[in-house]
Every structure is written in structure tokens, then in C-alpha cells.
mmCIF file of C-alpha atoms in Angstrom:
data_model
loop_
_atom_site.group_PDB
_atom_site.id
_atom_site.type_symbol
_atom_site.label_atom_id
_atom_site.label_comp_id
_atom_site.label_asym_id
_atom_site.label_seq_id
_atom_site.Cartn_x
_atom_site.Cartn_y
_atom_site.Cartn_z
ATOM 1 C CA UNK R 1 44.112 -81.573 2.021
ATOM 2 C CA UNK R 2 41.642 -79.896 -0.476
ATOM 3 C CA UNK R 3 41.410 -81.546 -4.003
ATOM 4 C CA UNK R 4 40.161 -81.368 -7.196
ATOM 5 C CA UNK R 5 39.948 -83.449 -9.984
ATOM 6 C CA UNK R 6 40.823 -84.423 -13.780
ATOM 7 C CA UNK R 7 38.190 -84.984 -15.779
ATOM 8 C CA UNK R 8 38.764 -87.063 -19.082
ATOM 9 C CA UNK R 9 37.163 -84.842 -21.860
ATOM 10 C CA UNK R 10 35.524 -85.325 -24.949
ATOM 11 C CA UNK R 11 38.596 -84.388 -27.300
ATOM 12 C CA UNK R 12 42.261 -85.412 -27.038
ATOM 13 C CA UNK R 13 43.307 -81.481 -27.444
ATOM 14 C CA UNK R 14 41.924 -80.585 -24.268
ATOM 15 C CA UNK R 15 42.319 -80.988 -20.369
ATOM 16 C CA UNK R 16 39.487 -80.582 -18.175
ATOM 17 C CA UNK R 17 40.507 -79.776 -14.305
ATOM 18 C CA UNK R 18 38.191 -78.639 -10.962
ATOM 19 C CA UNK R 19 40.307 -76.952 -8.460
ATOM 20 C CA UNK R 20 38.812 -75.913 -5.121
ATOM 21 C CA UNK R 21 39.612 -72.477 -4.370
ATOM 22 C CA UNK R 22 38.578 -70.576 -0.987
ATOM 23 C CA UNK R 23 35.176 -68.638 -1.330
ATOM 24 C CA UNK R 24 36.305 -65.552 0.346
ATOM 25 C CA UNK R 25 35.914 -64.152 4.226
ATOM 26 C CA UNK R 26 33.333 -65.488 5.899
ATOM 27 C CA UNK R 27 30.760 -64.304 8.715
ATOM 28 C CA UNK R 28 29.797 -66.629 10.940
ATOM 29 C CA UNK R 29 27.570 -66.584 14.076
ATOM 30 C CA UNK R 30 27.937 -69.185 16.681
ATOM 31 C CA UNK R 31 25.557 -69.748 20.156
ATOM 32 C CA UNK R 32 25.861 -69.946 23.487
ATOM 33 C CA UNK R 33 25.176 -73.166 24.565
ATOM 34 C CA UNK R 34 28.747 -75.033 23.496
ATOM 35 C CA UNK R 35 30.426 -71.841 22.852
ATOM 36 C CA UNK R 36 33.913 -72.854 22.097
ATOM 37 C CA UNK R 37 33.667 -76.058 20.326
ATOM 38 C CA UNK R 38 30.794 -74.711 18.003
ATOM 39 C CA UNK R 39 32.800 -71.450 17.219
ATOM 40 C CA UNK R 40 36.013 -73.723 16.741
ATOM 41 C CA UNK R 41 33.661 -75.920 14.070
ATOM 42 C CA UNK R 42 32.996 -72.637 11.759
ATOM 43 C CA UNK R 43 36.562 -70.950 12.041
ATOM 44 C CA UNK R 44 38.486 -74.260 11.821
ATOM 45 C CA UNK R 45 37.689 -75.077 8.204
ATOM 46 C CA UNK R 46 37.498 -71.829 6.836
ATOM 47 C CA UNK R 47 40.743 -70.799 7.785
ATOM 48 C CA UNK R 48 41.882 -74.496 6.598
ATOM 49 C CA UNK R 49 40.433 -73.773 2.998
ATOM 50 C CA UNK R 50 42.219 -70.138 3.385
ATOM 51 C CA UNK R 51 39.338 -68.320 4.983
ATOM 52 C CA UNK R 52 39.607 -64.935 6.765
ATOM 53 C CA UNK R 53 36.891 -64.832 9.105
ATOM 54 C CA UNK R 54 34.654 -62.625 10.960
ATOM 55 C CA UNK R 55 33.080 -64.123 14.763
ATOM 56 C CA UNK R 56 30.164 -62.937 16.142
ATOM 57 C CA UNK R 57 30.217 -64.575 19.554
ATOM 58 C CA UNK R 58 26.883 -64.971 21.807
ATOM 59 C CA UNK R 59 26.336 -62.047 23.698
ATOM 60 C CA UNK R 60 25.769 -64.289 26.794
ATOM 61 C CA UNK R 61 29.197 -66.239 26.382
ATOM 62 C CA UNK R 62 31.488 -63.926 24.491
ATOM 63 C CA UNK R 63 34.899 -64.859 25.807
ATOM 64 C CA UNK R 64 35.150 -68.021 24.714
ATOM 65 C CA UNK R 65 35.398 -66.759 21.509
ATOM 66 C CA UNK R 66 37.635 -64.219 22.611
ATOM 67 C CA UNK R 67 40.147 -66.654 24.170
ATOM 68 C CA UNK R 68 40.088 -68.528 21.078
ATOM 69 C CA UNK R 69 41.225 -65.469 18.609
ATOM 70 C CA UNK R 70 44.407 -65.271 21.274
ATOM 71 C CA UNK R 71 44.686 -68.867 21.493
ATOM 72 C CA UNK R 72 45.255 -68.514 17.548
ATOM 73 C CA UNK R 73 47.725 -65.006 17.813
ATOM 74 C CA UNK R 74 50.042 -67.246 20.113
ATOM 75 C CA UNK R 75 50.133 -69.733 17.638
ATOM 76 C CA UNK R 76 51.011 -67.522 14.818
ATOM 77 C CA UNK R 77 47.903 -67.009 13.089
ATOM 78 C CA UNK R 78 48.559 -64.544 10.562
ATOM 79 C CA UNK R 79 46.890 -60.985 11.878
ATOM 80 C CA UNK R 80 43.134 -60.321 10.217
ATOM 81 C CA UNK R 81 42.772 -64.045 9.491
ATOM 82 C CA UNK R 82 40.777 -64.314 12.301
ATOM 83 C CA UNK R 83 38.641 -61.466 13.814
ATOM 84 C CA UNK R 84 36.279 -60.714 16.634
ATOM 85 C CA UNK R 85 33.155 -58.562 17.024
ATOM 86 C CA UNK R 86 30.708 -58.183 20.065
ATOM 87 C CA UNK R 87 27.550 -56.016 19.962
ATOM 88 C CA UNK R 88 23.611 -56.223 19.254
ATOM 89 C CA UNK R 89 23.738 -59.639 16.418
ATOM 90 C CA UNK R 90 20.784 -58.102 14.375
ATOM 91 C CA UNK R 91 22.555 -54.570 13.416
ATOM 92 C CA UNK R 92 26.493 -56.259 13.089
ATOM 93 C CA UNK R 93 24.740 -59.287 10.819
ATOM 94 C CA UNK R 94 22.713 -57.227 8.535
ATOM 95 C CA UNK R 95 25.800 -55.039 7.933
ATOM 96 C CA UNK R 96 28.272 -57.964 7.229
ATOM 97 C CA UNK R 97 26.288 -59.279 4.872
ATOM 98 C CA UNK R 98 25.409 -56.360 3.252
ATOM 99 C CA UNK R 99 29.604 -56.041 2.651
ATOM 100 C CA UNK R 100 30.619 -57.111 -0.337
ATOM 101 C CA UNK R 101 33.809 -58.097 1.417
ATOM 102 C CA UNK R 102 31.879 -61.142 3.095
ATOM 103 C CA UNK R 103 31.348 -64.089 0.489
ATOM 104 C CA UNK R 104 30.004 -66.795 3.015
ATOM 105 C CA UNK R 105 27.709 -66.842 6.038
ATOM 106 C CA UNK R 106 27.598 -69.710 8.821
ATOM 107 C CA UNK R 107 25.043 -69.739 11.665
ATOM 108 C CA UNK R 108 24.142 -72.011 14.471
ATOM 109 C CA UNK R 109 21.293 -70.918 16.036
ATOM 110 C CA UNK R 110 17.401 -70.971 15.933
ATOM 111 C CA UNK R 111 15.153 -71.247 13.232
ATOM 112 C CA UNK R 112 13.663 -67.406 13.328
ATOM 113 C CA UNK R 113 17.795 -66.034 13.412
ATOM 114 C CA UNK R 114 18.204 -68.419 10.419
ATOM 115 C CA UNK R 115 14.866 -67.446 8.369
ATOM 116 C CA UNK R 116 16.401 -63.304 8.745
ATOM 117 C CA UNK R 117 19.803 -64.461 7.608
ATOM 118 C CA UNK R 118 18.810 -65.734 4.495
ATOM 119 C CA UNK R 119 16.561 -63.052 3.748
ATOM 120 C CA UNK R 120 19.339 -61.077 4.192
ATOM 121 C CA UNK R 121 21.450 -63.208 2.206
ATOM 122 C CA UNK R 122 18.908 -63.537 -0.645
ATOM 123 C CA UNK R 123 19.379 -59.755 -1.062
ATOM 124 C CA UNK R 124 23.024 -60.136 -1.814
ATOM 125 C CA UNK R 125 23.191 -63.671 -2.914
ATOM 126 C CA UNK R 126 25.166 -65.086 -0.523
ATOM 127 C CA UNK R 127 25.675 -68.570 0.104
ATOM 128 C CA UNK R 128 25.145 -69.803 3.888
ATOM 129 C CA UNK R 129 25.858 -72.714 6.067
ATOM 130 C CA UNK R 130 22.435 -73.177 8.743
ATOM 131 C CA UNK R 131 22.534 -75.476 11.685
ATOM 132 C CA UNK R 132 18.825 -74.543 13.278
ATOM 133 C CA UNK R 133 16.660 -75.892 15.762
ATOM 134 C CA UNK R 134 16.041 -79.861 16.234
ATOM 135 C CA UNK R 135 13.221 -82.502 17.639
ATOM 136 C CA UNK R 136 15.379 -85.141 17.891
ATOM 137 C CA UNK R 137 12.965 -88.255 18.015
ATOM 138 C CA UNK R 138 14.255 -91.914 20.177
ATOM 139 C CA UNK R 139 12.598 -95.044 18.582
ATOM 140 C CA UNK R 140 12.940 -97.799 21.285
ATOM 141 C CA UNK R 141 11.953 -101.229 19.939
ATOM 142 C CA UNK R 142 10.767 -104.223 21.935
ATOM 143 C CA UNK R 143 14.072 -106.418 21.198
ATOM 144 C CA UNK R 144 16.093 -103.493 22.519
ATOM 145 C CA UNK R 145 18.399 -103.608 25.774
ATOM 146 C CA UNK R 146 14.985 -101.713 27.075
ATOM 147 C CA UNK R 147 16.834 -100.464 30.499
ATOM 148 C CA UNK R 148 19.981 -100.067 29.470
ATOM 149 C CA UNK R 149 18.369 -97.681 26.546
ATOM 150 C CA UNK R 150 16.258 -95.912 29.219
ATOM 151 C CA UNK R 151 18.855 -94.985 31.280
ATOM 152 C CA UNK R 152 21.426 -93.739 28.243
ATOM 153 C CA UNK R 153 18.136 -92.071 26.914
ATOM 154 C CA UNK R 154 17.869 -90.297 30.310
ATOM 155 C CA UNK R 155 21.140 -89.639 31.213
ATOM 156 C CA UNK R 156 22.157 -87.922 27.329
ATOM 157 C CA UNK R 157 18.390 -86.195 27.598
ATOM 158 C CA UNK R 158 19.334 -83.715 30.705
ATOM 159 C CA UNK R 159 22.887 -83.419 29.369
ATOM 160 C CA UNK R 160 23.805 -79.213 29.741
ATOM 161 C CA UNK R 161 20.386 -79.330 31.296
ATOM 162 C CA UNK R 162 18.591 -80.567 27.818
ATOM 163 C CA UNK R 163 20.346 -77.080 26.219
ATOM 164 C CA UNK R 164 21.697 -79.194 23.171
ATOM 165 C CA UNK R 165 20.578 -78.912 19.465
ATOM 166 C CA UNK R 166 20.566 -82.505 18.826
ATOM 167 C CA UNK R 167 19.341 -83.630 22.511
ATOM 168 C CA UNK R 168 16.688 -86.931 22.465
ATOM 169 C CA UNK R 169 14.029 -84.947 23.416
ATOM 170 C CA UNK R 170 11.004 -87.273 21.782
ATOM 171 C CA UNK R 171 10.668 -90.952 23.526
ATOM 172 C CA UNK R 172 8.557 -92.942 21.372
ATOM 173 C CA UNK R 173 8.805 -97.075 22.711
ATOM 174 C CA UNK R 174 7.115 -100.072 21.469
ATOM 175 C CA UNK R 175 3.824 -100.512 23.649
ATOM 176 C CA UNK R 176 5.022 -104.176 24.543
ATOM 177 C CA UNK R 177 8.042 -102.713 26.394
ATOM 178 C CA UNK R 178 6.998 -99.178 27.562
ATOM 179 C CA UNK R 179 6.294 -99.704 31.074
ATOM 180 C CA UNK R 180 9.779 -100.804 31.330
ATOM 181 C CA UNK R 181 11.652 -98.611 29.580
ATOM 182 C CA UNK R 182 9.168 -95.538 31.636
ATOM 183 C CA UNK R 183 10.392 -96.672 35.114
ATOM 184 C CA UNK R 184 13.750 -97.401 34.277
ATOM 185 C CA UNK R 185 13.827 -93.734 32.536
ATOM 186 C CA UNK R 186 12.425 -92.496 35.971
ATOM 187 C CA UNK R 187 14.465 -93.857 38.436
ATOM 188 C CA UNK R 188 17.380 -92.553 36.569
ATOM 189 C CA UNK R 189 15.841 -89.009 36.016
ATOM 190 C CA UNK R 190 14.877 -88.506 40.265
ATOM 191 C CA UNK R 191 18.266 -90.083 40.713
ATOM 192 C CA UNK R 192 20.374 -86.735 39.289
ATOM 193 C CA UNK R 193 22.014 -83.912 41.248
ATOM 194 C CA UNK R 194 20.308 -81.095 40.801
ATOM 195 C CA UNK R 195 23.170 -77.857 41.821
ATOM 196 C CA UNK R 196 26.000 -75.485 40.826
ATOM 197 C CA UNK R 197 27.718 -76.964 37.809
ATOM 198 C CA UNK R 198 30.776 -76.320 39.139
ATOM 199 C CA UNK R 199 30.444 -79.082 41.782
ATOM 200 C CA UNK R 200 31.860 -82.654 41.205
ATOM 201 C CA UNK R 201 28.779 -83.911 42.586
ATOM 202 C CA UNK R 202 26.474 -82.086 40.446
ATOM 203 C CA UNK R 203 24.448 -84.361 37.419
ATOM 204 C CA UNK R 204 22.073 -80.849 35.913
ATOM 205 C CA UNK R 205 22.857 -77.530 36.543
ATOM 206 C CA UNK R 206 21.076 -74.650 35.710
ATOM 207 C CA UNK R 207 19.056 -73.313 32.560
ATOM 208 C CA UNK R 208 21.105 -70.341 30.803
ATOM 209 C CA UNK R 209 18.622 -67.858 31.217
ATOM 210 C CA UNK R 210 15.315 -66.964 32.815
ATOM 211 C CA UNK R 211 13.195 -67.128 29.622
ATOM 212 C CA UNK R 212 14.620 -71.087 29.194
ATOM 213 C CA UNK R 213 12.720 -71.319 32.612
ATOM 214 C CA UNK R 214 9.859 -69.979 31.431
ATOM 215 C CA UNK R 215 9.231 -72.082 28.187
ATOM 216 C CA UNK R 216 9.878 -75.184 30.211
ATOM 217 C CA UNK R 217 7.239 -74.256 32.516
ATOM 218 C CA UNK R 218 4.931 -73.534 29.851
ATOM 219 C CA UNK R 219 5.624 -77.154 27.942
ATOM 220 C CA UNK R 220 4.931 -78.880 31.154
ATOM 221 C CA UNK R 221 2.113 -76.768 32.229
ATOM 222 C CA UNK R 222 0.314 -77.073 28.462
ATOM 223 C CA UNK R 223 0.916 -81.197 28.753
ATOM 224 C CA UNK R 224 -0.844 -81.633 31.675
ATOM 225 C CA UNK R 225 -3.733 -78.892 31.066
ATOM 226 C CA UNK R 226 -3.816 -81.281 27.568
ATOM 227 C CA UNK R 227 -4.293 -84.816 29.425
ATOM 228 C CA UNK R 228 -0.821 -85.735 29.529
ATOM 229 C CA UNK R 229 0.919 -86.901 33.129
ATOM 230 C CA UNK R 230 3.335 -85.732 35.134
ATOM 231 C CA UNK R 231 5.913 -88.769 36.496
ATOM 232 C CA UNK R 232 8.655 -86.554 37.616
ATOM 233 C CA UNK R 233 9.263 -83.059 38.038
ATOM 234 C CA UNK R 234 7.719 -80.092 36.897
ATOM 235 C CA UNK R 235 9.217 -76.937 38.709
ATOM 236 C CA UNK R 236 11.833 -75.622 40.273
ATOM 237 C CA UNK R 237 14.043 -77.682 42.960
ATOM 238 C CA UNK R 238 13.320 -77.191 46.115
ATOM 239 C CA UNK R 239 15.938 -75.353 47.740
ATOM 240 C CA UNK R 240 17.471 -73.445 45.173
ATOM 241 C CA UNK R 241 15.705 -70.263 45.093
ATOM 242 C CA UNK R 242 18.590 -68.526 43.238
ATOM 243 C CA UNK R 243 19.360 -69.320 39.795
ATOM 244 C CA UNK R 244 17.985 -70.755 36.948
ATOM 245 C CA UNK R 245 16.994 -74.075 38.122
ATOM 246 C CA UNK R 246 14.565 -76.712 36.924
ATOM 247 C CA UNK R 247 14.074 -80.346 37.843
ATOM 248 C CA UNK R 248 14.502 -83.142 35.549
ATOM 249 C CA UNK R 249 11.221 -83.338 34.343
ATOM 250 C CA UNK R 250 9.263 -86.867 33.039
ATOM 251 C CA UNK R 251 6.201 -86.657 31.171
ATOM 252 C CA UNK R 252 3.403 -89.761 29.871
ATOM 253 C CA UNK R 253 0.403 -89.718 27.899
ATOM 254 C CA UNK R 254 1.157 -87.225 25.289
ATOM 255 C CA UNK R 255 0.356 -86.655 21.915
ATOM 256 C CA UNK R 256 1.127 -84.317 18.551
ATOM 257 C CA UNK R 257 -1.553 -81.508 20.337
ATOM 258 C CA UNK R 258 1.027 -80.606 23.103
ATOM 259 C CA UNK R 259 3.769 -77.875 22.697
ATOM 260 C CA UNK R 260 6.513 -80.323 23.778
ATOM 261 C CA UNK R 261 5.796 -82.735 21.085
ATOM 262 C CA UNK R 262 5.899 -79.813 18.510
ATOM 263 C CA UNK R 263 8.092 -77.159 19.995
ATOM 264 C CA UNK R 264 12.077 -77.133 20.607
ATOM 265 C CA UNK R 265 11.721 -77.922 23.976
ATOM 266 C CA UNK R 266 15.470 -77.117 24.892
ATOM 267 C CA UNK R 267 15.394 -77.843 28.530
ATOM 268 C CA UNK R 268 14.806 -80.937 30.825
ATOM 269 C CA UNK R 269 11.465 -81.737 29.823
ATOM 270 C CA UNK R 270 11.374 -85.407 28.387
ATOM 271 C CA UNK R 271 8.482 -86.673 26.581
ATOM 272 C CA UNK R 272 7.579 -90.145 26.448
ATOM 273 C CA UNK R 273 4.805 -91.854 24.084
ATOM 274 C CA UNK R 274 4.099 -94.864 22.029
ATOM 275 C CA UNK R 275 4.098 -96.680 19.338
ATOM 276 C CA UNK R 276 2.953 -100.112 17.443
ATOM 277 C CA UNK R 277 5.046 -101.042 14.695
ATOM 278 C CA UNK R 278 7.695 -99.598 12.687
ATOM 279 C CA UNK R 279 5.576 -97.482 10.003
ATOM 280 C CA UNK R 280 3.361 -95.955 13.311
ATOM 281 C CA UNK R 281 7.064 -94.848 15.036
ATOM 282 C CA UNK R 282 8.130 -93.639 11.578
ATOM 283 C CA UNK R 283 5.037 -91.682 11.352
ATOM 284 C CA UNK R 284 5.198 -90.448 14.382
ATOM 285 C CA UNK R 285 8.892 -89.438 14.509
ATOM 286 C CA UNK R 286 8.963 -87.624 11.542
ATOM 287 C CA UNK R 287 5.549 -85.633 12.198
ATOM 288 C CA UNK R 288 7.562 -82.290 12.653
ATOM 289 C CA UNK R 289 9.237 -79.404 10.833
ATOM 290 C CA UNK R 290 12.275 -80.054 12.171
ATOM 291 C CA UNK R 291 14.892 -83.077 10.865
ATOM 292 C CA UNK R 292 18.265 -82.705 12.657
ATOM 293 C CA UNK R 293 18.870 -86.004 14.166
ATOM 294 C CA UNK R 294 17.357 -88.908 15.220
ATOM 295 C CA UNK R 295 17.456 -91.891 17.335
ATOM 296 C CA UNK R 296 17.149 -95.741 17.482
ATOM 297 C CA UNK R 297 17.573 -98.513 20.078
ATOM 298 C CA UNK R 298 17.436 -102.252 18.406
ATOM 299 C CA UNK R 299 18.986 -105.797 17.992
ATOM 300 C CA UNK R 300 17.977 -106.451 14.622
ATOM 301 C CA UNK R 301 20.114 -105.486 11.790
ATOM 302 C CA UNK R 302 16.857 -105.330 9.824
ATOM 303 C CA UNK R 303 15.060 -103.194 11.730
ATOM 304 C CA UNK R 304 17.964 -100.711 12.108
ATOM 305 C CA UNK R 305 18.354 -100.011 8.505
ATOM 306 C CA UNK R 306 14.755 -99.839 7.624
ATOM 307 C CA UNK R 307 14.130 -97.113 10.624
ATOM 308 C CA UNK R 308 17.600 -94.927 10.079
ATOM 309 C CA UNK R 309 16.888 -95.093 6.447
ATOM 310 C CA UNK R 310 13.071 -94.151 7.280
ATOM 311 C CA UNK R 311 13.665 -91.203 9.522
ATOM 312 C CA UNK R 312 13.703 -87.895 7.920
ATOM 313 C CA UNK R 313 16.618 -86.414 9.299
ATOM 314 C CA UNK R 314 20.044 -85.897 8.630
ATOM 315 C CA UNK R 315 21.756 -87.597 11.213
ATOM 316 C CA UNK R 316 21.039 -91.161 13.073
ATOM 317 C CA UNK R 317 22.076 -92.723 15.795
ATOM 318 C CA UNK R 318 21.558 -96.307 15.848
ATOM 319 C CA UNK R 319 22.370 -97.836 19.965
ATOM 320 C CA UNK R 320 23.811 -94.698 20.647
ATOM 321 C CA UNK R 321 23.315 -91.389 21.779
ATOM 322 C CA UNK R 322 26.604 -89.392 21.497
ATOM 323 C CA UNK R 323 26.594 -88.290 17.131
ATOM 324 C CA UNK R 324 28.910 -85.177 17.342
ATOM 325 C CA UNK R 325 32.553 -86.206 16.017
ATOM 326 C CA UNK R 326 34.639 -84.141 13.653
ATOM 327 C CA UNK R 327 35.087 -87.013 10.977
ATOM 328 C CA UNK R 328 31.396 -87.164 10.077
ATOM 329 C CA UNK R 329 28.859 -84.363 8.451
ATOM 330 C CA UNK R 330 26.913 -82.435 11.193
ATOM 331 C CA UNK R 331 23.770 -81.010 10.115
ATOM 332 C CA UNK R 332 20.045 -81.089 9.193
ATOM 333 C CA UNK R 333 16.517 -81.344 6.751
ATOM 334 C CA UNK R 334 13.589 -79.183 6.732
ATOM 335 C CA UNK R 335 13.450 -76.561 9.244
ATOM 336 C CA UNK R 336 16.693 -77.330 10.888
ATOM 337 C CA UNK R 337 18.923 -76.224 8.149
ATOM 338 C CA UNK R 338 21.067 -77.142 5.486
ATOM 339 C CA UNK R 339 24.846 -77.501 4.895
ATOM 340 C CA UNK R 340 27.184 -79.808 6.980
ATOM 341 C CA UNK R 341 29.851 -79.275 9.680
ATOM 342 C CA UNK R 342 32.339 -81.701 9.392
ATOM 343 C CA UNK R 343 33.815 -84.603 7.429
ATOM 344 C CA UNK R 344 35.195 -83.643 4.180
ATOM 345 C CA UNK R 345 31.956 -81.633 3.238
ATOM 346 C CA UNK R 346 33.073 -79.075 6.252
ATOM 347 C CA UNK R 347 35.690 -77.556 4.075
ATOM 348 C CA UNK R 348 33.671 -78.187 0.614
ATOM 349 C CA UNK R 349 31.626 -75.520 2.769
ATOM 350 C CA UNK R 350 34.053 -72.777 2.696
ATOM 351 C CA UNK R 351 35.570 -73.201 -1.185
ATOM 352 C CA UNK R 352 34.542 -72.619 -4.398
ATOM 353 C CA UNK R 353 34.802 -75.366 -7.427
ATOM 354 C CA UNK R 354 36.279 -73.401 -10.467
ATOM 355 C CA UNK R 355 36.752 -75.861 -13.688
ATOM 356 C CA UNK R 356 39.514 -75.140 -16.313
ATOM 357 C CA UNK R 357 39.061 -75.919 -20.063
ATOM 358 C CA UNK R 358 42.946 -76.037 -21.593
ATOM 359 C CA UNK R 359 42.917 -76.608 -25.240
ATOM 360 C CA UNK R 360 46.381 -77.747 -26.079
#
């Protein structure tokens, strides 16, 4: 359902409505590293607000996408409502947005694809829907469940291998409480499978590419050339020579001087540092360009508000690590973007308000 509204107007004579109307086809550009569902979140509600729309799948996981565009012909999609391209991204987006056809871009993707698109779209005027890069910080305060944090902290950190946009990927923890929630965090990090993701058995499988190997060996290798210290990790398994392998990696002692603290790190490197109070971890948290989500592990109703409120990002998790669900708004501040992906603002995305002034 898509509604408007009556608005009660200054004279009797007249009736003021807003109707929500679709904004036209749409472009959108999805990644690589959940390539169906985050595909699925751009084409679902445009088409559901009457959106044709144009996919440009990742050129290293294309047939998701193209499953998905049969998956919707079986079902009786109507033919041009949804449509397909493959090729080089920087040639097909600068030419769909150049069309006067497309009305609406959506990317998910990093933060130098995003800065292009809207220079792009500032050329046509185009609105756009960004979901960019993230730093997602973990507050862990000293009334928390301080093991049973660690190990959800650990576990959700080298989920896909640490290739998520909204992975923990910044440990900050109370100084009373760190040594314990450290340990706990490292038994549970040497305790994963390291393999072929297709076995049962298997906790982290590989990186999607060699250049994710690469910048993971640089974070870890510019920590400890900084002072910080290696508890896990570091390299490549042992054993798997072929592949893009890394281990679950576990890093102390680091500070805002370090790539890992500053950078994306998207890969199994896990930072973990400290902090004193509540206005230090705030500080420290939100000491980066990027504000998609955020993280907090407390008892105290108090303390929970005060910190989600306090965190500048645009989505908190408060005793929990798993934020993605298609009720609620998915998106960012600052460098990681603007415009939400579901809840009700997903379709607001992908319409148009036009208000009517009937005299009578």
C-alpha cells in the first residue's frame, strides 16, 4: 500500500490532496558480496511503487541477478518491467544516467563508486538512493554479559569472511572488563573452520578476490609496524595454498593512527581497544567518516539510550548483532550514504509526492 494524504486547507472552497506517484525507471547497481538479497532490496520496491527497472549486476556474481529477472518472467512479471545488463559498470552507469529515460539511481557499493554517481547525477539532476562503505563501531560496557558479547561479537565479525557492509569491525570495551571480553573473543576466533564454503563443517571461507587479501594483509601488517599486537592470526592458513584464504585475525593495542581503525577493513581483521566511560567510547566510536551502523552490549536501560542516541550512525544495535530485516530503514550518515532500504521509507524511495489544489 502507497498513500497519500488530505490536508485540511485554509478555505472551505478548496481540497488539498498528496498522492504518491512512481518516479519513473530506475537504475540501480547492486554488489557482490550478498548478491541476491541486495539486488532483490532495490528491484522489490520499485517495481511495488510501479517502477521499471534497469540491474546492473556485479561483474563477479552476475547470475544471481540473472536468475532473479527469470524467477520474475515465471511469475508473470510484465516484459521490460524488469531488465538486465552486464558489462564494464563505469561506461553502462554514466550512460544510464545520462538517459533521460532513467529518473532514479540506487547503488550499494563503496564510497569512491558512490562519489562518481552523484557527480554524474548532479549533471542531470537525478535523485539517488547510496548505501556506501561502513566502520561499524561495538561499545561493550562493564555490566554487559562480557563473554556472551565476545563470542556473538566474534562469531557475527568473520561472518562471509568479514565481507559485510555493516560487519562489527571496531571493538571498543570498558577497561574494567577488557581482558575478559579479549580472551573470550579469542578462543572463539582460533576456534573457526577455516575451508571451502561449501562444506558443512566450514565456519570462514574464503575472501572474494585477491586484492581483499591484499588490504587485509596491509591492515594487519600497518598495526603491528604501528605498536599494535597481534593475538591471533595474521596470514594465510596453513594448508590452503589455493584460494583466497585468510585466518581469523585478532588484533590489541591499537589506536586512531592505524589503517584498520580508519579504513573499511572488509575482511577478518578485528580490532579491539578501549575505553573509560561513556563520552570517551562515544568519542571514540564516532571518530570516522563513515556512520552506517553501530553497536552496543549493556544491562542498563540508561546507558542504552544515552549511547544509541549518542552514536552517529544510522542504525543501532543494542544486545544484538543481526540489524538487516525488511520492516525497518537500512541505511547510513556521513560518508556511508543517504536514503533508506526498507520499512515504509523503501518505497517513499522510488515515488514522487505530487499535491493537488481543487477549488470547488
Amino acid at each position: 500500500r502507497i498513500y497519500g494524504r488530505t490536508i485540511d486547507g485554509h478555505s472551505r472552497g478548496q481540497r488539498l490532496l498528496v498522492l504518491r506517484q512512481p518516479i519513473g525507471p530506475v537504475a540501480a547497481f547492486s554488489p557482490w558480496n550478498f548478491p541476491l538479497m541486495l539486488a532483490a532490496r532495490k528491484v522489490a520496491p520499485a517495481l511495488a511503487a510501479g517502477c521499471s527497472v534497469i540491474l546492473k549486476p556485479p561483474r563477479e556474481a552476475p547470475r544471481s541477478a540473472l536468475w532473479l529477472a527469470r524467477a520474475g518472467a515465471a511469475a508473470g512479471l510484465p516484459p521490460g518491467a524488469l531488465n538486465i545488463v552486464t558489462g564494464d559498470a563505469g561506461p553502462l552507469a554514466a550512460q544510464l544516467i545520462a538517459s533521460p529515460v532513467i529518473r532514479k539511481i540506487s547503488l550499494t557499493g563503496s564510497v569512491p563508486v558512490g562519489q562518481e554517481l552523484m557527480r554524474l547525477c548532479a549533471e542531470q539532476v537525478k535523485p539517488l538512493t547510496l548505501e556506501l562503505g561502513g566502520h561499524s563501531p561495538v561499545l561493550v560496557f562493564a555490566d554487559a554479559d562480557v563473554e556472551q558479547a565476545a563470542e556473538l561479537c566474534a562469531r557475527a565479525k568473520f561472518r562471509n569472511c568479514g565481507q559485510v557492509c555493516i560487519s562489527a569491525s571496531r571493538f571498543y570495551v570498558e577497561e574494567s572488563v577488557a581482558d575478559r571480553f579479549r580472551d573470550r573473543f579469542v578462543a572463539v576466533a582460533r576456534g573457526l573452520r577455516v575451508g571451502d564454503g561449501r562444506r558443512p563443517d566450514t565456519d570462514v571461507g574464503p575472501l572474494a578476490n585477491p586484492r581483499r587479501v591484499a588490504a587485509a594483509e596491509h591492515l594487519v601488517r600497518d598495526a603491528l609496524d604501528k605498536g599494535a599486537r597481534l593475538l591471533c592470526g595474521g596470514g594465510r592458513p596453513a594448508g590452503l595454498t589455493r584460494g583466497f584464504f585468510f585466518e581469523p585475525t585478532v588484533i590489541d593495542g591499537v589506536d586512531s593512527r592505524m589503517a584498520v581503525m580508519v579504513d573499511e577493513p572488509f575482511g577478518p581483521v578485528a580490532p579491539i581497544a578501549t575505553f573509560t566511560d561513556l563520552a570517551d567510547g562515544l568519542q571514540q566510536a564516532n571518530a570516522t567518516q563513515f556512520g552506517l551502523a553501530g553497536y552496543l552490549f549493556t544491562t542498563s536501560t540508561r546507558t542504552a539510550f544515552l549511547a544509541a542516541e549518542g552514536l552517529d550512525v544510522g542504525m543501532v544495535g543494542v544486545n544484538t548483532l543481526l540489524l538487516s530485516t525488511p520492516e525497518a530503514p537500512f541505511g547510513g550518515v556521513k560518508r556511508s550514504g543517504f536514503g533508506r532500504e526498507g520499512g515504509t521509507e523503501w518505497i517513499d524511495a522510488y515515488t514522487v509526492a505530487k499535491y493537488l489544489n481543487i477549488s470547488l
